Short mmCIF file of C-alpha atoms in Angstrom, two decimals:
data_model
loop_
_atom_site.label_atom_id
_atom_site.label_comp_id
_atom_site.label_asym_id
_atom_site.label_seq_id
_atom_site.Cartn_x
_atom_site.Cartn_y
_atom_site.Cartn_z
CA MET A 905 82.40 85.71 93.25
CA LYS A 906 79.28 85.70 94.89
CA LEU A 907 76.73 83.48 94.15
CA VAL A 908 73.00 83.47 95.17
CA ARG A 909 69.99 82.06 94.46
CA TYR A 910 66.51 84.02 94.18
CA GLY A 911 63.12 83.37 93.93
CA GLN A 912 60.13 81.84 95.12
CA PRO A 913 60.62 78.84 97.85
CA GLY A 914 61.58 75.68 95.86
CA GLN A 915 61.51 77.96 92.71
CA GLU A 916 64.95 78.82 92.70
CA ARG A 917 66.87 79.93 89.98
CA PRO A 918 70.78 80.63 89.85
CA GLY A 919 72.34 83.98 89.44
CA LEU A 920 75.16 86.24 90.83
CA VAL A 921 76.20 88.85 92.64
CA ASP A 922 78.56 91.74 89.97
CA ALA A 923 80.74 93.94 91.19
CA ASP A 924 78.26 96.59 91.45
CA GLY A 925 75.89 94.25 93.38
CA THR A 926 73.61 93.72 91.68
CA ILE A 927 72.18 90.58 90.83
CA ARG A 928 72.90 88.95 87.11
CA ASP A 929 70.88 85.54 86.12
CA LEU A 930 73.08 82.75 85.38
CA SER A 931 70.18 80.14 84.31
CA ALA A 932 70.93 79.97 80.84
CA VAL A 933 75.01 79.05 82.29
CA VAL A 934 74.05 76.86 84.96
CA PRO A 935 70.49 74.92 85.96
CA ASP A 936 71.45 75.48 89.82
CA ILE A 937 73.93 76.33 91.93
CA ALA A 938 73.92 73.17 93.30
CA GLY A 939 75.51 69.69 92.80
CA ALA A 940 78.56 69.85 89.86
CA ALA A 941 78.21 73.45 88.96
CA LEU A 942 80.24 73.86 92.50
CA SER A 943 82.87 72.29 90.93
CA LYS A 944 86.07 74.02 90.75
CA ALA A 945 86.61 73.86 86.60
CA ARG A 946 83.26 75.04 86.90
CA LEU A 947 83.03 77.88 89.04
CA ALA A 948 86.29 78.92 87.04
CA GLU A 949 84.65 78.72 83.65
CA ILE A 950 81.89 81.16 85.64
CA ALA A 951 84.30 83.48 86.64
CA LYS A 952 85.32 84.09 82.51
CA MET A 953 82.31 85.24 82.41
CA ASP A 954 81.35 89.08 82.00
CA PRO A 955 78.69 89.80 84.53
CA LYS A 956 76.91 92.96 82.22
CA THR A 957 75.97 89.86 79.60
CA LEU A 958 74.42 88.27 82.37
CA PRO A 959 70.26 89.13 82.14
CA VAL A 960 69.37 91.58 85.73
CA VAL A 961 66.77 90.56 88.58
CA PRO A 962 64.58 93.11 89.70
CA ALA A 963 66.13 95.00 92.82
CA GLY A 964 63.76 93.80 95.59
CA THR A 965 63.28 89.77 94.55
CA ARG A 966 63.92 86.97 97.45
CA LEU A 967 67.04 85.24 97.84
CA GLY A 968 66.96 81.45 98.61
CA PRO A 969 69.34 79.49 100.04
CA CYS A 970 72.74 79.86 99.00
CA VAL A 971 73.06 76.40 97.59
CA GLY A 972 70.44 74.20 96.21
CA ASN A 973 69.69 70.00 97.04
CA VAL A 974 71.92 70.07 99.46
CA ARG A 975 72.40 66.04 100.60
CA ASN A 976 74.01 66.63 104.17
CA PHE A 977 74.31 68.88 106.11
CA VAL A 978 77.30 68.45 108.54
CA ALA A 979 77.29 69.95 112.75
CA VAL A 980 80.09 71.01 114.12
CA GLY A 981 79.32 71.15 117.70
CA LEU A 982 81.14 73.63 120.94
CA ASN A 983 83.34 74.43 118.21
CA PHE A 984 84.62 77.87 120.02
CA ALA A 985 86.51 77.92 122.83
CA ASP A 986 85.07 80.91 124.35
CA HIS A 987 81.40 79.83 123.39
CA ALA A 988 82.59 75.77 125.84
CA ALA A 989 83.41 78.36 128.51
CA GLU A 990 80.04 80.33 128.39
CA THR A 991 78.29 77.01 128.81
CA GLY A 992 80.25 75.43 131.26
CA ALA A 993 81.38 72.28 128.44
CA GLU A 994 85.09 70.81 128.60
CA ILE A 995 87.14 72.29 124.88
CA PRO A 996 86.54 68.68 123.03
CA LYS A 997 89.34 66.68 122.48
CA GLU A 998 88.13 65.72 119.06
CA PRO A 999 85.37 67.60 116.88
CA ILE A 1000 81.58 67.13 117.57
CA LEU A 1001 79.74 66.28 115.01
CA PHE A 1002 75.97 66.30 114.30
CA ASN A 1003 73.52 66.32 111.19
CA LYS A 1004 71.32 69.04 110.88
CA ALA A 1005 68.16 68.07 108.16
CA PRO A 1006 68.72 68.84 104.48
CA SER A 1007 64.58 69.97 105.17
CA CYS A 1008 65.95 72.95 107.80
CA ILE A 1009 66.94 75.60 104.98
CA VAL A 1010 65.74 78.56 103.93
CA GLY A 1011 66.99 81.68 102.50
CA PRO A 1012 68.74 84.42 104.45
CA ASN A 1013 65.69 86.45 105.36
CA ASP A 1014 62.90 83.67 105.66
CA ASP A 1015 60.80 83.48 108.53
CA VAL A 1016 62.17 81.19 111.58
CA VAL A 1017 59.02 78.77 112.66
CA LEU A 1018 59.26 78.68 116.63
CA PRO A 1019 58.59 74.76 116.76
CA ARG A 1020 55.47 73.35 118.38
CA GLY A 1021 55.48 74.13 122.57
CA SER A 1022 58.62 75.62 121.41
CA LYS A 1023 60.00 77.29 124.19
CA LYS A 1024 63.57 78.01 124.27
CA THR A 1025 64.92 78.49 120.51
CA ASP A 1026 68.11 79.59 120.34
CA TRP A 1027 69.77 81.87 117.71
CA GLU A 1028 73.94 80.95 116.65
CA VAL A 1029 76.17 83.21 113.71
CA GLU A 1030 78.03 80.08 112.29
CA LEU A 1031 80.42 80.08 109.27
CA ALA A 1032 79.50 77.15 106.41
CA VAL A 1033 81.93 75.63 104.13
CA VAL A 1034 79.70 74.47 101.05
CA ILE A 1035 81.80 71.38 99.51
CA GLY A 1036 82.25 71.84 95.58
CA GLU A 1037 84.88 68.39 94.62
CA ARG A 1038 83.65 64.52 96.46
CA ALA A 1039 86.05 63.64 99.17
CA SER A 1040 86.80 61.12 100.93
CA TYR A 1041 89.55 60.32 103.68
CA VAL A 1042 91.14 63.87 102.15
CA PRO A 1043 93.96 65.03 103.75
CA GLU A 1044 94.31 68.17 105.79
CA HIS A 1045 96.98 69.32 103.57
CA ASP A 1046 94.02 69.33 100.30
CA ALA A 1047 91.44 70.21 102.35
CA LEU A 1048 91.07 73.39 101.17
CA SER A 1049 90.98 72.06 97.40
CA VAL A 1050 87.60 70.32 97.58
CA VAL A 1051 85.85 73.43 99.04
CA ALA A 1052 83.57 75.83 96.90
CA GLY A 1053 83.52 78.56 98.85
CA TYR A 1054 81.98 79.49 102.48
CA CYS A 1055 78.44 81.58 103.18
CA ILE A 1056 76.35 82.33 106.58
CA CYS A 1057 74.17 79.84 108.55
CA ASN A 1058 71.67 79.98 111.47
CA ASP A 1059 72.20 77.22 113.85
CA VAL A 1060 68.68 77.80 114.69
CA SER A 1061 68.21 75.61 117.63
CA GLU A 1062 65.50 74.46 120.54
CA ARG A 1063 67.72 73.76 123.59
CA GLU A 1064 64.85 71.84 125.51
CA TYR A 1065 64.95 68.36 121.78
CA GLN A 1066 68.49 69.67 122.45
CA ILE A 1067 69.32 68.69 125.87
CA GLU A 1068 66.30 67.62 127.95
CA ARG A 1069 64.78 65.01 125.64
CA GLY A 1070 67.53 62.59 125.43
CA GLY A 1071 69.52 61.25 122.42
CA GLN A 1072 71.33 62.64 120.11
CA TRP A 1073 71.69 66.82 119.54
CA MET A 1074 70.06 66.59 115.95
CA LYS A 1075 66.32 67.05 117.76
CA GLY A 1076 66.59 70.30 118.31
CA LYS A 1077 68.63 71.47 115.40
CA GLY A 1078 67.24 69.92 112.99
CA CYS A 1079 63.05 71.59 112.83
CA PRO A 1080 61.81 73.84 110.55
CA THR A 1081 63.59 76.64 109.23
CA PHE A 1082 66.02 76.18 111.04
CA GLY A 1083 69.23 76.68 108.50
CA PRO A 1084 69.05 80.14 106.69
CA LEU A 1085 72.21 80.04 104.23
CA GLY A 1086 72.86 83.33 102.69
CA PRO A 1087 72.67 85.66 101.25
CA TRP A 1088 75.91 84.58 99.53
CA LEU A 1089 77.57 81.51 98.67
CA VAL A 1090 81.16 83.73 98.25
CA THR A 1091 83.59 82.09 96.58
CA ALA A 1092 86.71 80.27 98.94
CA ASP A 1093 89.12 82.41 96.01
CA GLU A 1094 87.70 85.41 98.11
CA VAL A 1095 88.56 84.77 101.12
CA ALA A 1096 92.39 85.74 102.11
CA ASP A 1097 91.92 84.15 105.99
CA VAL A 1098 89.24 82.19 106.83
CA GLN A 1099 90.25 81.14 110.27
CA ASN A 1100 90.17 85.55 110.51
CA LEU A 1101 87.35 86.39 110.69
CA GLY A 1102 85.07 88.51 112.29
CA MET A 1103 80.72 87.40 113.31
CA TRP A 1104 77.95 88.73 115.76
CA LEU A 1105 74.35 88.36 116.28
CA ASP A 1106 71.84 91.01 116.81
CA VAL A 1107 68.15 90.37 118.57
CA ASN A 1108 66.33 93.45 117.90
CA GLY A 1109 69.19 95.54 117.92
CA GLU A 1110 70.71 94.09 120.58
CA ARG A 1111 73.49 92.84 120.68
CA MET A 1112 74.16 89.14 121.38
CA GLN A 1113 77.13 87.15 119.94
CA THR A 1114 80.61 89.49 118.88
CA GLY A 1115 83.12 86.82 117.53
CA SER A 1116 86.19 85.73 115.47
CA THR A 1117 87.06 82.09 113.00
CA LYS A 1118 90.49 82.16 115.07
CA THR A 1119 88.76 81.02 117.92
CA MET A 1120 87.83 77.58 116.40
CA ILE A 1121 89.39 74.91 118.20
CA PHE A 1122 89.55 72.76 115.25
CA ASP A 1123 89.63 75.05 112.02
CA VAL A 1124 87.98 74.75 108.67
CA VAL A 1125 91.18 72.22 107.18
CA LYS A 1126 91.10 70.06 110.76
CA LEU A 1127 86.92 69.53 110.15
CA VAL A 1128 86.75 68.71 106.27
CA SER A 1129 89.66 66.64 106.16
CA TYR A 1130 88.26 64.90 109.70
CA ILE A 1131 84.79 64.79 108.53
CA SER A 1132 86.11 63.56 105.37
CA HIS A 1133 87.01 60.18 107.38
CA PHE A 1134 83.75 59.04 108.25
CA MET A 1135 81.75 59.92 105.28
CA VAL A 1136 81.75 60.61 101.64
CA LEU A 1137 81.11 64.61 101.29
CA GLU A 1138 79.77 65.74 97.75
CA PRO A 1139 79.13 68.54 96.30
CA GLY A 1140 76.79 70.67 97.93
CA ASP A 1141 77.23 69.37 100.65
CA VAL A 1142 77.20 71.61 104.14
CA ILE A 1143 78.92 72.14 106.90
CA THR A 1144 78.57 74.50 109.59
CA THR A 1145 81.15 74.92 111.98
CA GLY A 1146 80.51 76.64 115.50
CA THR A 1147 79.08 79.58 117.40
CA PRO A 1148 80.97 82.19 119.53
CA PRO A 1149 79.71 83.21 122.77
CA GLY A 1150 76.60 85.20 122.76
CA VAL A 1151 73.86 82.68 122.64
CA GLY A 1152 70.98 82.46 124.67
CA LEU A 1153 71.15 79.73 126.13
CA GLY A 1154 74.74 80.99 128.19
CA MET A 1155 72.91 83.74 128.95
CA LYS A 1156 72.44 84.71 133.47
CA PRO A 1157 69.51 84.04 133.47
CA PRO A 1158 68.93 81.87 129.75
CA ARG A 1159 67.05 84.28 127.28
CA PHE A 1160 65.50 82.74 124.20
CA LEU A 1161 63.77 83.74 120.49
CA LYS A 1162 59.51 84.85 120.60
CA ALA A 1163 57.89 85.28 117.88
CA GLY A 1164 58.16 89.21 116.39
CA ASP A 1165 61.72 88.92 117.55
CA VAL A 1166 64.10 90.32 114.22
CA VAL A 1167 67.01 88.09 114.42
CA SER A 1168 70.32 89.94 112.27
CA LEU A 1169 74.01 88.67 112.11
CA GLY A 1170 76.50 88.69 109.61
CA ILE A 1171 80.09 88.11 108.78
CA ASP A 1172 83.35 89.71 107.53
CA GLY A 1173 82.65 89.55 103.85
CA LEU A 1174 80.09 87.27 103.53
CA GLY A 1175 76.79 89.58 104.14
CA VAL A 1176 73.87 89.51 106.57
CA GLN A 1177 70.82 87.57 107.52
CA LYS A 1178 67.66 88.79 108.79
CA GLN A 1179 65.27 87.00 110.30
CA THR A 1180 61.79 87.16 112.17
CA VAL A 1181 60.94 85.13 114.15
CA VAL A 1182 57.41 83.43 113.56
CA ALA A 1183 54.53 81.47 115.88
CA TYR A 1184 53.75 77.53 115.04
CA HIS A 1185 50.83 77.50 112.70
CA GLY A 1186 49.28 74.54 111.75
#
C-alpha cells in the first residue's frame, strides 16, 4: 500500500493511494498514519479494504509528511561508501548516529526555509525507514519484522552549523523544514529489495545526485538492529539512512542552496518530492 497524510499543516488526515493513483480518505478507518496504525495487524486490516469504498480526496490537495506524531527522528551519517569518498572521510567502523528534530518534518512538496544567516544549506536524498512495532535489542534476523515501510527523506543540512560550529551534527540538521518526508509511506511488502533502489536529486533541473541503496555501508537490517541496542524504537519512529554522492559540500568548489532554487528528488518505487527554497522571514 501507499499511505499518505493530506490537508493543511497540523490538520493532516490519513489516506491511501488506490491503483489508479487517486487518494482515498482513511479517516473513518484510522485516526492518523501514526503510532498503532502502523502495526502489522492494523496494516493488514487496511490492506483488506476495497479502496473504492472510501471517499475520494480532491486532486491537488496538499500532501503532508507521510507519517505523523514522529517521536524519534534518527539519522545515519556517512553511510554510503561513494559519499564518504567524495567528502574525504574514512569509512565508519560502526554507524554514525545523530538526531534530527521531529519539529523539522514537513510535507514532501513544502518550501524549504533557509535558516537565518545560513550560507551553506545543502541537499541529501535519503531512504527513510518507518518503524511499525516496538523494538528493543532486536536481532538482525528479525529487524525487518518491525519495519512498517519506507519513504523518501530530504535530509536538508546546514553545513556551517553542522561542521564549523563545534559539538554535534544535529545543529545543522534540525532547522525548521529540514525534514521533508513522503510523498507516500510505501508498506514494506511492496518493496522487493530495499538494498537495490535507485536514488536521484536535481537542483533547478540539473542532476546532482545519482546513486543506489546498494552502496550503503550498513544496510537497513543492520541499522534497525543496531539502533535498537541504544534506544527503544517506537511505532512511527523514522530512521533516515544516509545519502549517495553529489551533495553540494562535496563539489569543487562547494555549491549550496539559495532562495528560488527548486529541488526535486526521488527513489525507485517511493515517489518524488519537489521543494522550493525560500529565504527566512521572521
